[in-house]
Short mmCIF file of C-alpha atoms in Angstrom, two decimals:
data_model
loop_
_atom_site.label_atom_id
_atom_site.label_comp_id
_atom_site.label_asym_id
_atom_site.label_seq_id
_atom_site.Cartn_x
_atom_site.Cartn_y
_atom_site.Cartn_z
CA MET A 22 115.27 157.98 124.23
CA LYS A 23 115.22 153.91 127.10
CA ASN A 24 112.82 153.21 124.21
CA LEU A 25 115.56 153.87 121.63
CA LEU A 26 118.56 152.42 123.35
CA LEU A 27 116.35 149.79 123.85
CA GLU A 28 115.57 148.81 120.19
CA LYS A 29 119.50 149.63 119.59
CA SER A 30 120.32 146.91 122.59
CA LEU A 31 117.75 144.09 120.63
CA VAL A 32 119.09 144.94 117.46
CA LEU A 33 122.11 144.00 118.52
CA ILE A 34 121.70 141.45 120.40
CA LEU A 35 119.86 139.76 117.31
CA MET A 36 122.51 140.19 115.43
CA THR A 37 125.10 138.70 117.12
CA PHE A 38 122.84 135.52 117.89
CA PRO A 39 122.87 133.56 115.15
CA LEU A 40 127.28 134.10 115.12
CA LEU A 41 127.36 132.55 118.86
CA ILE A 42 124.44 129.66 117.58
CA SER A 43 127.60 129.09 113.86
CA SER A 44 130.34 128.88 116.52
CA CYS A 45 128.72 126.59 119.27
CA ILE A 46 127.53 124.06 115.92
CA ASN A 47 131.10 124.47 114.78
CA LEU A 48 132.68 123.48 118.14
CA LYS A 49 130.62 121.07 118.47
CA SER A 50 131.65 119.36 115.34
CA VAL A 51 135.35 119.36 116.86
CA GLY A 52 133.93 118.00 119.61
CA ASP A 53 131.96 114.72 117.84
CA TYR A 54 135.41 114.87 115.24
CA SER A 55 137.05 114.43 118.47
CA ALA A 56 135.25 111.75 119.78
CA THR A 57 135.16 109.83 116.54
CA SER A 58 139.26 110.26 116.87
CA LEU A 59 139.76 109.00 120.21
CA GLU A 60 136.86 106.04 120.12
CA SER A 61 138.85 104.95 117.02
CA ILE A 62 142.33 105.83 117.42
CA ARG A 63 141.53 103.33 121.56
CA ASN A 64 140.81 100.66 119.19
CA PHE A 65 144.95 100.34 119.70
CA GLU A 66 143.61 99.03 122.94
CA GLN A 67 142.06 96.49 121.21
CA ILE A 68 144.47 94.28 119.31
CA GLU A 69 146.04 91.55 121.04
CA TYR A 70 148.87 91.28 119.29
CA SER A 71 152.64 93.35 119.38
CA PHE A 72 156.40 93.04 118.84
CA LEU A 73 156.98 91.00 121.90
CA GLN A 74 154.26 88.64 120.94
CA HIS A 75 155.72 88.13 117.88
CA CYS A 76 158.93 87.64 119.64
CA LEU A 77 157.58 85.04 121.71
CA ASP A 78 155.46 83.24 119.07
CA ARG A 79 158.75 82.81 116.99
CA CYS A 80 160.46 81.29 119.68
CA ALA A 81 157.53 78.68 120.69
CA ASP A 82 156.95 77.50 116.88
CA GLU A 83 160.71 76.94 116.54
CA ALA A 84 160.52 75.25 119.76
CA ILE A 85 157.56 73.15 118.82
CA ARG A 86 159.57 72.38 114.80
CA THR A 87 161.80 70.93 116.02
CA PHE A 88 160.49 68.91 119.81
CA GLU A 89 161.93 70.84 121.87
CA ILE A 90 161.04 70.76 126.03
CA LYS A 91 162.20 72.89 128.48
CA ARG A 92 160.76 74.11 131.68
CA ALA A 93 161.07 78.06 129.79
CA GLN A 94 161.00 79.29 126.66
CA ASP A 95 164.61 81.34 126.30
CA CYS A 96 163.28 84.00 124.15
CA SER A 97 166.03 86.77 123.51
CA CYS A 98 163.03 89.34 123.42
CA ALA A 99 164.88 93.31 124.56
CA LEU A 100 164.41 94.60 121.66
CA TYR A 101 160.95 93.85 121.07
CA GLN A 102 160.05 94.77 124.26
CA GLU A 103 161.79 98.38 123.78
CA ALA A 104 159.32 98.29 120.26
CA ASP A 105 156.28 98.23 121.71
CA SER A 106 156.67 100.56 124.54
CA VAL A 107 157.71 103.18 121.90
CA THR A 108 154.50 101.81 120.07
CA GLN A 109 152.79 102.70 123.04
CA ILE A 110 154.53 106.70 123.65
CA PHE A 111 152.74 107.30 119.80
CA TYR A 112 149.22 106.24 121.38
CA ASN A 113 149.39 107.75 124.53
CA SER A 114 150.53 111.43 123.06
CA ILE A 115 148.60 110.94 119.65
CA GLU A 116 145.34 109.95 122.24
CA GLY A 117 146.50 112.67 124.73
CA TYR A 118 146.20 115.47 122.03
CA PHE A 119 142.73 114.73 120.89
CA GLN A 120 141.46 114.18 125.18
CA GLY A 121 142.95 117.21 125.29
CA LEU A 122 141.05 119.07 121.36
CA GLY A 123 137.67 117.34 123.06
CA ASN A 124 138.17 118.75 126.12
CA LEU A 125 139.08 122.36 124.52
CA SER A 126 135.94 121.85 122.10
CA GLN A 127 133.80 122.45 125.16
CA ASN A 128 135.57 124.91 127.23
CA GLU A 129 136.65 122.43 129.51
CA LEU A 130 140.56 122.68 130.69
CA THR A 131 142.66 120.41 128.91
CA GLN A 132 143.62 117.22 131.19
CA TYR A 133 146.29 114.30 130.57
CA SER A 134 147.96 111.03 132.06
CA SER A 135 151.66 111.20 132.62
CA ASN A 136 151.72 108.78 130.27
CA ALA A 137 150.54 111.34 126.90
CA ILE A 138 153.82 114.22 127.70
CA MET A 139 156.50 112.53 130.93
CA SER A 140 157.72 109.33 128.25
CA ALA A 141 160.94 110.39 126.64
CA LEU A 142 161.46 109.01 122.55
CA THR A 143 164.69 109.09 121.18
CA ALA A 144 166.15 108.87 117.14
CA ASP A 145 167.32 104.65 117.25
CA GLU A 146 166.54 101.22 116.03
CA LEU A 147 165.12 99.29 118.28
CA GLY A 148 164.33 95.70 116.26
CA PRO A 149 161.37 95.79 113.44
CA VAL A 150 161.46 100.19 114.77
CA LYS A 151 163.21 102.76 113.03
CA ILE A 152 162.61 106.09 115.18
CA GLU A 153 164.14 108.93 112.61
CA GLU A 154 165.49 112.04 114.06
CA ARG A 155 162.21 113.83 112.66
CA THR A 156 160.11 112.11 114.23
CA ALA A 157 161.54 112.06 117.90
CA SER A 158 161.44 116.08 117.31
CA ALA A 159 157.74 115.44 116.56
CA PHE A 160 156.96 114.37 119.57
CA SER A 161 159.12 116.73 121.22
CA SER A 162 157.09 119.27 120.01
CA LEU A 163 153.76 117.40 120.08
CA SER A 164 154.57 117.07 124.01
CA ASN A 165 155.33 120.42 124.60
CA THR A 166 151.97 121.35 123.14
CA LEU A 167 150.31 118.89 125.41
CA LEU A 168 152.72 120.12 128.40
CA ARG A 169 151.15 124.53 128.00
CA ALA A 170 147.58 123.75 127.36
CA SER A 171 147.31 121.92 130.35
CA THR A 172 149.74 124.20 132.43
CA ASP A 173 148.68 126.72 131.53
CA PHE A 174 144.53 126.67 131.42
CA TYR A 175 143.96 126.10 128.04
CA ARG A 176 139.92 126.56 127.42
CA ARG A 177 138.09 127.16 124.47
CA LYS A 178 139.84 130.76 123.12
CA LYS A 179 142.79 129.12 122.60
CA ILE A 180 141.70 126.22 120.70
CA VAL A 181 143.14 127.85 117.23
CA GLN A 182 146.32 127.89 118.96
CA TYR A 183 146.77 124.47 120.63
CA ILE A 184 145.27 123.15 115.94
CA GLU A 185 147.36 125.50 115.02
CA GLN A 186 150.49 124.36 117.69
CA ALA A 187 149.71 120.70 117.07
CA ASN A 188 149.01 120.04 113.59
CA GLU A 189 153.17 119.37 112.11
CA PRO A 190 154.04 116.73 114.79
CA ILE A 191 150.27 115.28 115.02
CA GLN A 192 150.76 113.95 111.50
CA ILE A 193 153.90 113.27 111.90
CA LEU A 194 153.24 110.91 115.12
CA PHE A 195 150.50 110.03 112.81
CA GLU A 196 152.93 108.82 110.46
CA LYS A 197 155.06 106.62 111.41
CA PHE A 198 152.10 104.80 113.80
CA GLU A 199 150.54 104.36 110.76
CA THR A 200 153.67 102.45 109.30
CA ILE A 201 154.58 100.72 112.76
CA ILE A 202 150.66 98.90 112.71
CA SER A 203 150.06 98.18 109.08
CA ASN A 204 153.46 97.48 107.52
CA ASN A 205 156.05 96.63 110.56
CA LEU A 206 154.04 94.98 112.64
CA LYS A 207 151.26 93.39 110.12
CA LYS A 208 155.46 91.72 108.22
CA GLU A 209 155.82 90.43 111.27
CA LEU A 210 152.22 88.30 110.97
CA ARG A 211 152.98 87.57 107.92
CA PHE A 212 156.15 85.63 109.16
CA LYS A 213 153.69 84.00 111.37
CA GLN A 214 152.08 83.02 108.34
CA GLU A 215 154.79 81.80 106.10
CA ARG A 216 156.23 79.27 109.56
CA LEU A 217 152.68 78.02 109.60
CA TYR A 218 152.80 77.24 106.05
CA ALA A 219 156.61 75.58 106.16
CA TYR A 220 155.20 73.70 109.63
CA TYR A 221 152.03 72.35 108.25
CA THR A 222 154.58 71.31 104.79
CA ASP A 223 156.75 69.58 106.29
CA MET A 224 154.52 67.45 108.27
CA LYS A 225 153.14 66.64 104.63
CA MET A 226 156.12 65.96 103.35
CA ASN A 227 158.06 63.96 105.98
CA ARG A 228 154.82 61.33 106.04
CA THR A 229 154.04 62.15 109.95
CA LEU A 230 150.93 61.60 109.27
CA THR A 231 149.81 58.14 108.13
CA SER A 232 145.90 58.20 108.24
CA ASP A 233 143.32 59.74 106.87
CA TYR A 234 142.05 61.73 110.68
CA GLU A 235 145.58 62.82 111.08
CA LYS A 236 145.85 64.54 107.81
CA GLY A 237 141.99 65.25 107.82
CA LYS A 238 142.68 66.87 111.25
CA ALA A 239 146.10 68.79 110.40
CA THR A 240 144.94 70.12 107.49
CA ILE A 241 141.64 71.73 109.41
CA ASP A 242 144.54 73.15 112.36
CA TYR A 243 146.22 75.01 108.95
CA TYR A 244 142.93 76.59 108.11
CA GLN A 245 142.20 77.06 111.02
CA ALA A 246 145.15 79.51 112.03
CA LEU A 247 145.43 80.93 108.84
CA GLU A 248 142.28 82.65 109.63
CA THR A 249 143.18 83.38 113.12
CA ILE A 250 146.42 85.33 111.64
CA GLN A 251 144.36 86.71 108.54
CA ARG A 252 141.57 88.04 110.63
CA LYS A 253 144.68 90.11 112.70
CA GLU A 254 146.05 90.34 109.53
CA MET A 255 142.59 92.70 108.69
CA GLU A 256 141.94 94.05 112.08
CA LEU A 257 145.93 95.61 111.85
CA GLU A 258 144.66 96.90 108.56
CA VAL A 259 141.54 98.50 109.36
CA PHE A 260 142.67 100.51 112.50
CA GLY A 261 145.83 102.03 110.08
CA ARG A 262 143.25 103.20 107.80
CA SER A 263 141.49 105.40 110.48
CA LEU A 264 144.82 106.55 111.38
CA ALA A 265 144.90 107.99 108.12
CA GLU A 266 141.31 109.68 107.72
CA ILE A 267 141.73 111.23 110.92
CA ALA A 268 144.80 112.43 110.28
CA LYS A 269 143.20 114.03 107.18
CA GLY A 270 140.90 115.01 109.40
CA HIS A 271 143.04 117.54 111.36
CA GLN A 272 144.71 119.00 108.31
CA VAL A 273 140.60 119.97 107.61
CA LEU A 274 140.10 120.79 110.95
CA TYR A 275 144.24 123.27 110.59
CA GLU A 276 143.48 124.75 106.75
CA ASN A 277 140.60 125.80 108.88
CA ARG A 278 141.84 126.81 112.03
CA ASN A 279 140.54 130.36 111.56
CA LYS A 280 137.53 129.92 110.40
CA LEU A 281 136.06 127.36 112.42
CA SER A 282 132.31 129.12 112.77
CA VAL A 283 132.21 128.70 109.23
CA LYS A 284 129.09 125.33 108.03
CA ASN A 285 131.32 124.22 105.29
CA LEU A 286 133.93 123.06 108.55
CA GLN A 287 131.25 120.73 109.57
CA GLU A 288 129.93 119.12 106.82
CA LEU A 289 133.79 118.41 106.11
CA LEU A 290 134.24 117.25 110.11
CA HIS A 291 131.53 115.38 109.49
CA GLY A 292 132.75 113.52 106.61
CA TYR A 293 135.97 112.30 107.73
CA SER A 294 133.71 111.61 110.93
CA SER A 295 131.45 109.58 109.46
CA ASN A 296 134.24 107.45 107.46
CA VAL A 297 136.21 106.65 111.27
CA LYS A 298 132.94 105.27 112.08
CA GLU A 299 132.68 103.76 109.33
CA LEU A 300 136.48 101.68 109.75
CA ILE A 301 135.01 102.00 113.93
CA SER A 302 132.29 99.24 112.79
CA GLU A 303 134.46 97.19 110.91
CA PHE A 304 137.34 96.79 113.05
CA ASN A 305 134.76 95.69 115.70
CA LYS A 306 133.14 93.14 113.27
CA LEU A 307 136.67 91.70 113.37
CA ASN A 308 136.54 91.61 116.85
CA ASP A 309 133.32 89.50 116.99
#
């Protein structure tokens, strides 16, 4: 009788073991996807351009064009600073969510800095950035999810609930964050490029450059400045593409949230993770 019970127990363990291994493998793939996404999202901190910087550059360019010398720049940049603050809120929220997703995949408690859940976001127009009611509502919803996950001590068994609650708002925030980076901020760089072109064209037309040396030096300066702007544009474009790719990966994760132990999901997430890694490499090359 004892031998029979032992044999049945052994059979049950052997039948269950592959399922356990499969589940671990796929949660590892969720963890890998989260880690890669986090690495890419945190590249936002490497982008050395902002709405405030655009405002200050614009003032400086105008002062240089008119040969205006002051003890300090006199620029009205309050709305541009607010636009930067809102952009930072998007970053903190998305970064906080993926940090939590990675923790849950490893059966660790979710932990967030207060920046990710204590900020406020309301529908408003802040200079170059417009926040719609839909976006403000999505931020509020994601903040509530992050807060519940942190205070209710979510662990691995609640990862499906975490993904389910967050997907709709995180998709909206990704969409807006990408628009801010790839459209609004990139547009400001285009203005900077046009001002640069106008400045050197005026210099040439007004014949302020007399010698061949001055003309050559001005041409070199122009193309060096142009290259810096275009490199920054490419940086913003690559970062925006990475946000879109991460969002697509999360949609797939959401659609398969009740099948986390299916091998196909591991392969799908691996594909998105690989794409994001390529974009990370492309971004890093632009910063070398």
